[in-house]
Each structure stands twice: as C-alpha cells, then as structure tokens.
C-alpha cells in the first residue's frame, strides 16, 4: 500500500460543515477516500450528503467505529484543540490545512504527536494524496494532469509550486505514489525526514522528489539521512529561495533565514554532498528524475 | 512582529527584568533634555528593526547633553530613516552575559540558550566556541520548571548570588516569552554590574504574528514597514516585500512566488516587489495590481498555478484591473490551475497572451524590462553600455 | 478549607459563572431589607459548612419581606449556631443540572462530572443511575482542553445553545478550580431557566489547605471552627478535633491517634478531643495540654511512639505542663520511641506511671473516666444505673 | 534482593544541607545506604562529611554517575520542582518526606511518575527501609526493636502507628523485609497496590502487613488485587479509623470520608471478603501473621 493513506483508511473530517470544508470533503469522497464521519460541535444529527455529523470526535467514533485518520478544516486558532481532540481519541494520522497556527500551539502539537508516535501533517498544507486511492486535503480535481498515479514520492513545503513541479514530473513520464505536503510553517507537525522514512519502506515508491525552500533545517535533516545511508532510493530536490535576501520572510512563515544558516544554497550543497540530485530550476526536476532512474 | 528595543524593554520592566533608565526621543533636542534628566554618560540608540545598527554608527555614547544632542541629530539624519532614538544611562559593567528563548521546531519545545560571554552574535559563538553556550530544552506542554532555570544559571560559573539572579531573570524572560507568544526573546548583552546587579543592555523580542489575536496590546507601528505600499499590503492581508528593481511580481502561492523571484534573478532581471495574491486573496487582483503599479515597474509578471485560487477568477480580476488602472507597463501572464482554459480565453479576449510555462514567462518579463530600461536610457541620453 | 456558599458564589462571579442576585445578612431585619431590594420571592439560606442544612430546615423560601424576616430569624435561632444567611432571588427553573471538578488520585488527574439531572447527591446518583453521569478526565499537567468541555456539554442531551453555555461554564469552573488550587468545585444544582440561561443554584468550593500560601486572599473565618479551642489549635498548627466525651487524646502521630480513638470507643469510653502534638509540634506539650484542659476532660490520655518526636522531650514537656497547669484530672502516659528510657525516668520522677502498651493505657484511661463519671454522679445524686 | 532498595542502590539526597536533612542523611549512610551525592543549589563545592554537594541533580549525575534513587528533604512547596528535576534526570525511585505538598502538585507528580514508569514514594512519609540493607527516609536508630530484618513486607500510611504495629510484628517473632511508607496524603505518589505488586514478586517476602486507614480507595484497590488473584501471599491488614466520625479529617490529609465510601469498616469488609486477615486492633497483627504463616 501507499504511505500514510489508501482506500481502506477510515477518515473523519472536522470542520466539514463549512463551505470550503464541505466542498473538499465531497471531493475527497469522490476520489475514493473512505470518510466515515464529520465532526462539528452543535451539528450532530445533520448530514453532509450521506455523511453523518457528530458533536465531538469521541461521539463520532462511538457511533461509527475507530477512525484511522482525520482531516481538519478548522481555523488556525482552534487547530490545537482539534488536533488534541483527535490525538486523545487515538487517531494516528491528522492532516491540518489551517494557515496561521500560532507558533506556540504548533510546538505543542509537534511535542504531543511525537510523544504518542502519531503523525500530524501541516499546518498550512494542501494535505496528502495517493493518486487513485485517497486524498486528505485539497488537491486539484483536474488531477490527472499533475497527479497521475505512479512510483514517485513527493514531499513539499508548498502548494502552487508543487503543482508546477509535479506537472514536470508527469510531463517527464512519471507518476506519483504519494504526495505529502508538510506545509510552509516554521514548525510543521511532520518533517521531511519522517516522510522520507516512510518512502524508504514503501515498495511502491522508486524515487522521491523533495520541494524545499530556504529557512529551517528540514532539508539539512534529509541530507543527514542520505549521508547516513538511512535513505537508499534516488532523491531529487528543488529548493526555492536561492536569491532570497537575508532577513526577509518569503511568503511562508517558515521561509526566512538569519545568521547565515538555513539558506537555499547551503541546503543545496548539503544535499548534493549527501548524494541527492539537486535541480537549480523546477523545470529540471523531470530530467533529473529520468537520469536517477536511468530512463 | 519584531518589537523595537524600547518596546521590548517596556515588556522587560513589566516582567521585572531590570533595564537601564531610559526614555524615547523623536528629536535631537528632546534627546538632550532626557540625557540631562537621566544623568551622564548616556547611550543614544537608533530604534530600528534592521540588524547592524552598531556597525552603522547608530548607537553612540555621549558624555554631556550637548554631545547627546549631536549624537541624536547624526542618528536621526542617517539614511536608515530613523524616527526615534532611545536615550539610556550608559552603564559600567564587569561582564556581559547572554540569554535567549526561542523555539525548537524538531522537538516541539522551547530552547533556552545562555552564556557567560555575551555581547557577541550567538550564531558566531555557536560556531567558534559552542562549549561556552548552555542549552536547556523546555517542554512546550509543561513549560519551564524552576530547576531548569537554576541549573542553567548555576552552570555558567558565576557567583552564587549572581547565579540566583540569573535564574530569576530566566524565569521572567520565559514568562514573557510564553505569556506573549514570542518567537524570540533575547537579552544580549545582559550586563553584570560591579555592584553585582544585572541589567538588560539590549532587548530583542519578536511576537508571533499568528498569535496577535491573543495579544491586542501589540499593534504594527507604521515605522516598521519598508514602505507605505508594504503597510497598505499588510493592512489588506497581502504578503508583500519591497525591493527596488524593475519587475513587479504578482503571483499566487508563496513557494511559487519565491521560485519566480529566483528565476528573475537567474535570468538577469531585478525585482520591484514580491506580492502574493493567492490563497484567501485570489479575488483581490485589482488591489494587488494597484499596489504593484505604485512601484512604477517596467513589467508586471503574473504567475499562478492554483488549486483553490481559481485561474478564471484571477484572470477576470486582472482584466478588470487593467481596465480600471491602465498600467503603463507591459503585463506578462502565466496562469494555470483550476479553471485555466476559461482563464486563457478571458486573457486572450483582453488582448493578453496566456503563457503556460513559468520559465518562458520569466524570460519574456526580463527581456521586456531590459527593453524598457534601454528605452529609458535612450530617452534620457544615458548609455547602459555593457548590457546586452 | 471549605468556603461558605456566599464566598464560593463571589468566586463564581469573578470567573463569570452566573449566580442569582443575593446578599449576605447577619440579622433578620437585614434579611428583610435585602429581600425588599432584590424582589420577591427569595430564598434564605443558612451559611454553614456542615452538610444537610436543607433537611434541617435551614433553607427557606419567602414570598414577602415579612416572611423573609421570619425565615431568617428562625434560621439564625436554630441550634446550628448560624451567624449569617444568604438572601437570594428564588428562581423558577426548567431543569437542574450537575457539574463538578475534583481530583482523581489514581490517575493523577482531575475529574469532571456532569449530569443533566442535578439537585441530588452525586454519590447517590453514582450508585442508582451511573449512566446519567458524564465523566471526563483532565490531565493535570495539560489542563482542560476546550474540546473536553464541549464533549461533555454536548453529551448531556441538551439543546445546542444550552450545551454551549454549559461548555463555557465548565471551562470557567475549571479555571477557578485550577487557578485557586481547589480540592472540590461543585455546582449542584445548576439551574436551567425558562429563558435558556443557566444560573448556579448552589456553590461548593474547598481550597487545598496546603496551597493556601499561593492564595493569600483566603483566610480561615472564625465561624468555620467547631469551637474556640479548635480555632486556637489551628492558629498553633496543632491538629485538633472537638468532641464532647470524657477523654482528651493528646497523642503524637495521626495514624496512632486515630487508632487510639478507635480503642477508646471499643473499650466503652468517649473522646473529648483529638489532638496531635507530634511531628513539628513535639515541643509544644504545655500548649497542647492547655488546650486539652479547656475541655474539662475526665482523663488526659497521652500515647506516642515517635521517631523524630523525641520521647524524652515530650516527657519533659508533660511534666512541665503538669507543674504549670495543675490539671484536675488524671493523666495516663504511654510514651515510647526515640529516647524512651530517659522519658520513663522523667515520668517516674514526676510521679507518673510510664506505660508501654497502648491497649493497656486506653483501658486504664477508660476505667478512670468511668470512675470520675460515677463519682460525679454520686456527688450530684444522680444515678447511672446500668453502667458497670 | 529486597524491593525498591538494597545496598547497591545509588542514592542522591536533595536538601541534605539542612539540619534535619543532614542528620538523616548521616543516619542513612551509617545504615549502609550507598549515598553518592547531595544536591543543594548554591552549595556546590561544599561537603557533608565525605559527601560532595552539587548545584543541580544533572550536575551531580554528570560528576558522580547515574543515581538509582533520590531522597528528598525538600519543603512541600518546592517538592514538585525537585521531583521533576529527578524524573527529568532519569532517576527511577524518588522518596519525598515533605508533609503538606499542594494537592494539584501531588496530582502532577503522580501523573508524571506514572507516565514515565517511575516511582515516587510519599509525600508525608517516613520513607522506605530494608532493614540491614538500606534506608531512604527517617526511621528510628533504635531500629532493632521494631525493624528487625526478616520476611514480612510492611506498607503503611502512617509513621508512629507503624512503629506500634511493627513492634507487634517483631514481638511475634518476625522481621521486616522492606517497609514502605506510602504516606498519609490524599494523593500519594505510589499506592499500596503498586507496592504489593513488588512484594508479590519478592522472593524474600513471605507475607505482607498493610497499615491502612479511613479515606481514599487504596485499601479497596488492594482488596481487588487479592480477589483477582494478583497477590498470592498472606496479607494481614490493620485499618485505623473504625469509629471516625464522617466528614472529619483524622490527622492525615487523606484520612477523611464523605458520602459513605472509604470508611474503615467498609475497607475491612472488602479486604476480608478478598481473603485478607484483618486485625480489629493493632495488637492482633502478630497473632494473625503467625496464624497466616502457620507458626
């Protein structure tokens, strides 16, 4: 099976009664995702299509059985509470789309998920998708053009840029096993290194594309992983922000450097030294992938 | 949101962290009379958010009110656009320490860094003498335990009474950092005075923008923006960065905009501004273009590849913006994603060429900017000689 | 430290938990004028810490100020020694709910209990209809999460708007409980009024004595003691309980004193007071005996088996106390532990018999008390007939 | 070996520089306890006899090697912090003598020690002793009279009463394998049931004496353990407070009942029904023990 999700993953959606939440919940289901319940306090008894709504995660699980994963369309200031509601209910994979989670909340989310061995993907992410199987998040419905099923694992900090890069991957004749958006925040719940560990073990993934950018240390951690031999498949990396001026936040909250570390160039050097194929420009991704897989 | 030194020191006072006597001045004369009141010597410090003010000569010592006036005048007249100076008593100290609190994203914790040798950049010390830095990780759910503050303070090799005071300051700095959702709280240097007391020489505090809703006491000060346009963009919720080049980026998606910025520079162009109108702002084409035009760019480069940010809606907005704002410069569009076929129809109908390849779009924009520059150079009679 | 209802309700107000309009009265007349001000009908409630005031007729409804005066007079005149009454608007309600917070010692957590059927003792409901009680455990390091308050509120089968209000009250009750180191915070009943609003009908809050140093706002009210002796003992830090029997226990160690209490009752005696002068108080023999004597006991029974509380020091203190206080009743001593040989010498020298077996000491004390009672009965001419 | 401690247990003492702390630390060492360091902030460099003092637990361990156990002579209001300092340093057995730990602190101590699988004994306890081997706490130095080495495990909520009862055990010809004082607080860090689990596994313990009292549910938990067959050795119980009036706190903070549960009589009935030998009076303990062990 693919990493993180597949057709059997039992999914609960929080915030599915809002306009955006209900649109994407419908789309998730249309793509084959096995959504078992929606949770919105005060709306128990209502339905979204066939989907029953419950007051709380615990009530949803009591009625519908345990959920494997949760998709959160919940505003940033309520995200910490929603994540803990899911963690406390024993849900082991949580994806949160919220853009703007307070930093200290994000740190607590990260700490709690690590402590319990659970995975929280995001915030500020489009989510995760295993094309042809399941989706937790908001990926295009013109999906076949950029998210064709295949054997390339993709992990990314971006949204639009991922559409751009992945379309290159598809144009080069490849498809995607799973795409995991770890999000653009300075404190993502799940880090590249953790996704990569799953890709390493995934028999359906032949190679991985990482779409990184300046700021933080996630790409450096991946370089360490490669250097230590913990990841053995080909890795193609694209790192945005090569020319970003120091001290400026480039859009994503996490895309900022100071004091010389965390720069895109530094990351690229570390990755190259560790054996990754590093694209200077997004357009090179497909070529490098073909080269890596000897096609 | 970075706080100015004087704002951070006001917070320090609130949390019982000792700071030097000092007041804020907006003119040289005011600085002089504050100096008089406080007593000599004083330090006059530019209140700016950029780093490196010391090296730029924007922190000056004065031994008399007259010197204070001169120093303040020089600082206020610098090209750093300094609006205010902090006039503070200049302290004689025995030693400079370092203390900070910042997030540890991997552990989901907070990190206390401390050193008995402050006054230098902690990044430099981390490279040159990491053994001089004490580190303690604070669990984010549990918060700082008193023993952690004591352990770090007593591990700095200070006298017992000094160590106790440092432990107390660590607890107070943590209270500030946690209570105000800071992403950084730093005291560098923390002066140890000859009488054994401790005083914060400088104060760096940055509040998490995403948590400002919990802290209505903070408001973005107009002086904190690079430009008026940046301030207006912030008010609108549009991510914006001011540069001084030729090409206005009007893109959707932070990662994509950053990648386009890289390509512009790769291909020899310069950026007038970074602007994102994706995400929740994808219906704000008119407002976005208005902000871009204010920079008098040589080209507006529009690149999108949206999922929720619908291409057709953005295209409609762009056409409307062009109609209303009649920009003087050419516009390059590379709009893809949800609804792109319709978007391309809309653009074509308005006489725009809908590109679909990002690199091609950037190359065209750079070429157009160069033509415009050459044209201007020709008009003004100046020559750009070497440029191809 | 148990709070009176009016004190607990003042805390509720501080935390935004709605309570009925009400004021405290110390006389029947005052109660009447408060009733007038609040408007009819009112409830007059004795402010006492003992349970069962309802059954004892110490909570009365009044439909007029005159009735309020009568009710207050009756309550203040009862043998419960009521000093104050709370005069409160009497509310018409649709439903009574239950909410409480208390510790869960096994899990090291806090426990929220809630029921849509309040107004009864929760212990009774836990036995008779446990399914009507919702329980949520709150991790003590993390504190209450908003989802927990919502989950419990929405699981009570209430209307959405009511459930939201209950969730809010749970959050506020937790804030009070955690913020004030409470060992209990209970609202029973929580009235649901016809207009959909919620109001705390009663309020039970007990503050952890061991955490009072963090809450200087609470002070033990003199009315809260069983007796003046109990108040003085508390001021001295001496554990003391007032009873109305014959034998004053002056022992060291809580467990041992409790065991001696059991033996006294087993052997047919009655206890005048429970008093511990062990632990940090083992040098306070004189003060301890002084308090015992105030009960005019028929016997003072001293049993100790101390480790830190040295037997010889206690023996010396006892001899000194006897010399200074010259108690009218016999004293039975059974002092063992650290320094007991020396202690026994000291006691013998003072003419006391140093016993070493607890049961023997208790039997002797009970016998002596009985002799004294018989003697008194003989003196007053009354007969205790059946007693052996 | 005995439960919890023996001669090899490496012990660190916090608060050993105070008058009481230094007295009992000396006594602990005189009895064979292997004390490796003392911790008092601000006193590093000093010594208590031969024992070096350190500013913090971590500094002590860095200098002297890992400690197995810690004895805390720390005032109640600082106990939580001291316990966490020990837990964070990986110390797995902590005894705290403090009488008057705030309830909410005690709950957090209990939660943290459970979460980490560590044991915190107390507060409000004399501590633990394995006569002839080691002691963490404050037990009489005229010890041979009431704490003779032997095969009876003792667990108790009391101090003086324990001297009383244990002297009965010794008078009846038995000795003590380990005595564990769980303390008189309403939220003890370690509960009877947890001590009993260790006694069950201890080859040196033939039978157990439990000195309980009214209040709480610790004795009921032991009854459950007996009833379920989880404890298979003879158990003699003495429960104080048979005649205690309801709603009165009998000395110990934990010795109070309300609403009918937690009464001494109820506990005695539960224990008898589960197979324990229950003494009505302390003086019966020795006889019941002899009866249980067929001597």
XYZ file of C-alpha atoms in Angstrom, chain C:
388
model
C -10.604 24.849 53.596
C -14.265 24.749 52.743
C -15.756 28.012 51.554
C -19.194 29.192 52.522
C -21.762 29.338 49.742
C -21.588 33.126 49.610
C -17.801 33.027 49.320
C -17.925 30.402 46.603
C -20.531 32.419 44.726
C -18.340 35.508 44.892
C -15.640 33.411 43.218
C -18.170 32.232 40.633
C -18.926 35.874 39.811
C -15.230 36.573 39.451
C -14.953 33.729 36.930
C -18.069 34.684 35.004
C -20.282 31.853 36.230
C -23.806 33.266 36.627
C -25.259 33.232 40.153
C -28.609 34.517 41.464
C -28.774 38.037 42.817
C -28.175 37.841 46.523
C -26.672 39.429 49.591
C -25.444 38.346 52.989
C -27.381 39.228 56.140
C -26.353 38.918 59.782
C -29.756 39.706 61.231
C -33.395 39.001 60.425
C -34.077 42.689 59.789
C -31.187 42.952 57.373
C -32.519 39.878 55.591
C -35.873 41.623 55.270
C -34.477 44.736 53.684
C -32.302 42.717 51.290
C -35.397 40.765 50.270
C -37.163 44.055 49.631
C -34.291 45.241 47.448
C -33.918 42.017 45.480
C -37.604 41.445 44.895
C -39.816 38.503 45.746
C -39.736 35.602 46.066
C -36.431 34.980 47.828
C -34.625 32.064 49.412
C -32.975 32.445 52.811
C -30.039 30.086 53.200
C -28.001 29.425 56.327
C -24.292 29.931 55.667
C -22.861 26.876 57.385
C -20.211 24.399 56.309
C -21.964 21.288 57.590
C -24.000 19.313 55.059
C -27.716 18.666 55.421
C -28.879 22.238 56.039
C -31.843 21.690 53.684
C -33.183 18.752 55.673
C -32.570 20.703 58.876
C -34.914 23.448 57.662
C -32.142 25.983 57.258
C -33.048 26.851 53.663
C -36.394 28.637 53.454
C -38.416 30.347 50.807
C -40.127 33.663 51.440
C -42.793 35.419 49.379
C -42.612 38.751 51.211
C -40.106 40.768 53.227
C -42.054 39.894 56.367
C -41.759 36.196 55.560
C -38.071 36.731 54.855
C -37.587 38.248 58.302
C -39.379 35.336 59.943
C -37.432 32.787 57.967
C -34.101 34.438 58.724
C -34.996 34.711 62.407
C -35.846 31.021 62.580
C -32.621 30.049 60.847
C -30.451 32.314 62.999
C -32.087 30.947 66.122
C -31.507 27.282 65.257
C -29.093 25.161 67.276
C -26.695 25.074 64.279
C -25.174 28.345 65.514
C -25.832 30.094 62.197
C -24.223 33.535 62.097
C -25.165 34.604 58.586
C -27.787 33.930 55.961
C -27.656 34.432 52.215
C -30.777 36.146 50.867
C -31.118 35.271 47.213
C -33.693 35.672 44.470
C -35.715 32.471 44.150
C -35.562 31.323 40.557
C -38.128 29.376 38.571
C -36.238 26.735 36.644
C -36.986 24.171 33.998
C -34.280 21.781 34.930
C -31.487 21.161 37.426
C -28.051 20.113 36.136
C -24.950 18.964 37.982
C -21.302 19.928 37.430
C -18.194 19.275 39.476
C -14.420 19.138 39.412
C -12.421 17.007 41.816
C -9.108 15.149 41.913
C -8.571 11.633 40.592
C -5.758 10.399 42.851
C -5.152 7.143 40.982
C -4.660 8.771 37.587
C -3.083 11.926 38.955
C -5.730 13.834 37.028
C -8.773 15.968 37.565
C -12.245 14.609 37.041
C -15.186 16.488 35.570
C -18.555 15.038 36.486
C -21.703 16.324 34.835
C -25.304 15.293 34.766
C -28.441 16.632 33.194
C -30.228 15.579 36.374
C -28.827 17.602 39.218
C -30.263 18.596 42.561
C -29.486 15.237 44.156
C -26.347 13.955 45.862
C -23.902 12.811 43.194
C -22.853 9.833 45.352
C -26.456 8.667 45.371
C -26.741 9.040 41.623
C -23.413 7.261 41.110
C -24.989 4.263 42.842
C -28.503 4.411 41.472
C -28.039 5.692 37.919
C -24.364 5.885 36.969
C -25.264 6.115 33.278
C -26.695 9.563 33.904
C -23.260 10.900 34.880
C -20.817 12.049 32.217
C -17.155 11.828 33.193
C -14.112 13.371 31.562
C -10.608 13.105 32.930
C -8.457 16.227 32.692
C -4.698 15.644 32.545
C -3.160 17.573 35.405
C -0.069 18.707 33.502
C -2.009 19.791 30.425
C -5.164 21.161 31.944
C -8.641 21.224 30.440
C -8.852 21.315 26.645
C -11.854 23.165 25.198
C -12.905 20.011 23.320
C -13.370 18.223 26.616
C -15.756 20.874 27.885
C -17.671 20.754 24.602
C -17.763 16.968 24.502
C -19.197 16.656 27.982
C -21.670 19.516 27.477
C -22.927 18.157 24.173
C -23.252 14.670 25.638
C -25.832 15.771 28.206
C -28.643 15.751 25.655
C -29.313 19.476 25.896
C -30.208 21.933 23.159
C -27.247 23.273 21.213
C -27.347 26.738 22.711
C -27.663 25.393 26.247
C -24.844 22.945 25.642
C -22.582 25.787 24.500
C -23.335 27.655 27.716
C -22.640 24.565 29.800
C -19.315 24.119 27.984
C -18.412 27.685 28.832
C -19.345 27.206 32.490
C -17.225 24.040 32.610
C -14.254 25.995 31.282
C -14.789 28.722 33.853
C -15.303 26.270 36.695
C -12.064 24.573 35.714
C -10.292 27.949 35.608
C -11.458 28.574 39.163
C -10.603 25.072 40.349
C -7.118 25.131 38.820
C -6.387 28.790 39.455
C -7.300 28.604 43.132
C -5.956 25.138 43.965
C -9.372 23.795 44.824
C -9.939 20.256 46.036
C -13.576 20.496 45.049
C -15.638 22.837 42.872
C -19.266 21.824 42.538
C -22.435 23.402 41.153
C -25.455 21.476 42.328
C -27.954 22.394 41.159
C -27.113 24.371 38.053
C -30.492 25.842 37.123
C -31.653 25.938 33.520
C -34.160 28.793 33.441
C -37.139 29.026 31.083
C -35.336 31.727 29.075
C -32.492 29.302 28.354
C -29.981 30.898 30.674
C -28.016 28.975 33.286
C -27.525 30.044 36.914
C -25.637 28.328 39.731
C -28.215 27.488 42.407
C -25.632 26.359 44.944
C -21.848 26.584 45.053
C -19.424 24.283 46.880
C -15.745 25.127 46.762
C -12.992 23.805 49.008
C -9.461 25.177 48.756
C -6.470 22.923 49.382
C -5.028 23.933 52.766
C -1.550 23.018 51.574
C -1.784 25.544 48.751
C -3.087 28.471 50.770
C 0.383 30.056 50.604
C -0.317 30.646 46.914
C -3.671 32.277 47.705
C -3.368 34.883 50.415
C -6.886 36.051 49.506
C -8.372 33.224 51.562
C -8.364 33.354 55.329
C -9.899 30.947 57.772
C -13.004 32.609 59.142
C -13.537 32.254 62.880
C -17.051 30.970 62.261
C -15.643 27.944 60.493
C -14.358 26.239 63.624
C -16.240 23.803 65.818
C -15.028 25.668 68.895
C -12.700 28.382 70.159
C -10.241 25.682 71.177
C -10.234 24.363 67.607
C -9.501 27.858 66.318
C -6.616 28.318 68.739
C -5.201 24.899 67.882
C -5.343 25.754 64.173
C -3.510 29.013 64.814
C -0.853 26.973 66.611
C -0.653 24.411 63.796
C -1.811 21.622 66.091
C -4.234 19.116 64.502
C -7.323 19.164 66.694
C -10.896 17.920 66.550
C -13.574 18.799 69.080
C -15.834 16.105 70.538
C -17.996 16.057 73.646
C -16.811 12.972 75.513
C -14.660 12.356 78.587
C -11.143 11.522 77.424
C -8.792 14.106 75.981
C -6.429 12.487 73.493
C -3.015 14.080 73.498
C -1.073 11.869 71.156
C 1.674 12.037 68.573
C 1.139 10.835 65.007
C -2.090 10.962 63.030
C -2.369 7.234 62.450
C -1.645 6.379 66.083
C -4.081 8.994 67.401
C -6.803 7.637 65.119
C -6.074 4.095 66.331
C -6.262 5.266 69.952
C -9.597 6.945 69.202
C -10.880 3.593 67.917
C -9.659 1.801 71.064
C -11.314 4.328 73.384
C -14.641 3.732 71.681
C -14.036 -0.038 71.564
C -13.472 -0.110 75.316
C -16.591 1.899 76.040
C -15.075 5.324 76.533
C -15.862 8.664 74.871
C -13.474 11.207 73.407
C -13.360 14.859 74.462
C -10.921 15.869 71.766
C -8.489 14.538 69.186
C -5.153 16.330 69.491
C -1.799 15.571 67.907
C 1.335 17.118 69.256
C 3.821 15.030 67.283
C 5.808 15.963 64.208
C 6.820 19.617 64.232
C 4.831 20.219 67.455
C 6.535 17.756 69.777
C 7.992 20.525 71.898
C 4.552 22.022 72.487
C 3.410 19.789 75.370
C 2.394 22.720 77.555
C 0.270 24.351 74.873
C -1.245 21.001 73.921
C -2.215 20.151 77.465
C -3.604 23.637 77.998
C -5.976 23.093 75.076
C -6.991 19.668 76.423
C -7.723 21.002 79.889
C -10.115 23.583 78.449
C -12.483 20.697 77.703
C -12.572 19.769 81.377
C -11.853 16.123 80.493
C -12.113 13.300 82.994
C -8.774 11.890 81.798
C -5.922 13.059 79.612
C -4.545 10.131 77.619
C -1.053 10.549 76.195
C 0.122 7.944 73.672
C 3.197 8.368 71.487
C 5.638 6.181 69.578
C 7.886 8.735 67.923
C 10.974 8.681 65.815
C 11.771 12.350 65.302
C 9.355 13.414 68.010
C 11.641 12.519 70.913
C 10.023 10.738 73.879
C 12.258 12.414 76.446
C 11.473 15.897 75.154
C 7.776 15.178 75.221
C 8.028 13.703 78.722
C 9.840 16.776 79.968
C 7.198 18.981 78.397
C 4.425 16.970 80.006
C 5.962 17.234 83.428
C 6.417 20.970 82.923
C 2.812 21.304 81.762
C 1.513 19.461 84.800
C 3.553 21.721 87.043
C 2.252 24.854 85.399
C -1.321 23.880 84.618
C -2.082 21.565 87.514
C -4.775 19.606 85.683
C -7.653 18.431 87.833
C -7.953 15.075 86.042
C -5.672 12.047 85.990
C -3.099 11.666 83.222
C -2.272 8.354 81.563
C 1.026 8.179 79.677
C 2.220 5.612 77.182
C 5.326 7.173 75.687
C 7.671 5.152 73.520
C 10.173 5.640 70.740
C 13.330 7.699 70.490
C 14.684 8.383 73.992
C 12.039 6.353 75.766
C 14.225 5.120 78.640
C 15.035 8.663 79.622
C 11.406 9.605 79.132
C 10.265 6.916 81.505
C 12.734 8.098 84.139
C 11.414 11.625 83.833
C 7.816 10.487 84.170
C 8.523 8.271 87.151
C 10.378 11.099 88.883
C 7.260 13.222 88.447
C 5.083 10.511 89.958
C 3.567 9.289 86.702
C 3.427 5.648 85.673
C 5.100 5.146 82.300
C 3.027 2.561 80.429
C 4.350 0.924 77.250
C 1.331 -0.873 75.867
C -1.253 1.200 74.036
C -4.234 -1.021 74.788
C -3.392 -1.159 78.456
C -3.139 2.634 78.536
C -6.510 3.045 76.841
C -8.193 0.545 79.190
C -6.852 2.400 82.193
C -7.970 5.751 80.790
C -11.472 4.459 80.117
C -11.686 2.983 83.608
C -10.528 6.241 85.176
C -13.047 8.224 83.165
C -15.812 5.905 84.284
C -14.769 6.234 87.935
C -14.805 10.004 87.582
C -18.235 9.920 85.990
C -19.542 7.654 88.722
C -18.041 9.969 91.310
C -19.727 12.978 89.719
C -22.986 11.089 89.512
C -22.636 10.210 93.183
C -21.881 13.810 94.084
C -24.852 15.198 92.152
C -27.047 12.427 93.488
C -27.928 11.225 90.008
C -27.670 7.539 89.243
C -26.104 5.975 86.168
C -27.848 2.755 86.967
C -26.990 0.390 84.155
C -23.302 1.334 83.890
C -20.914 -1.269 85.263
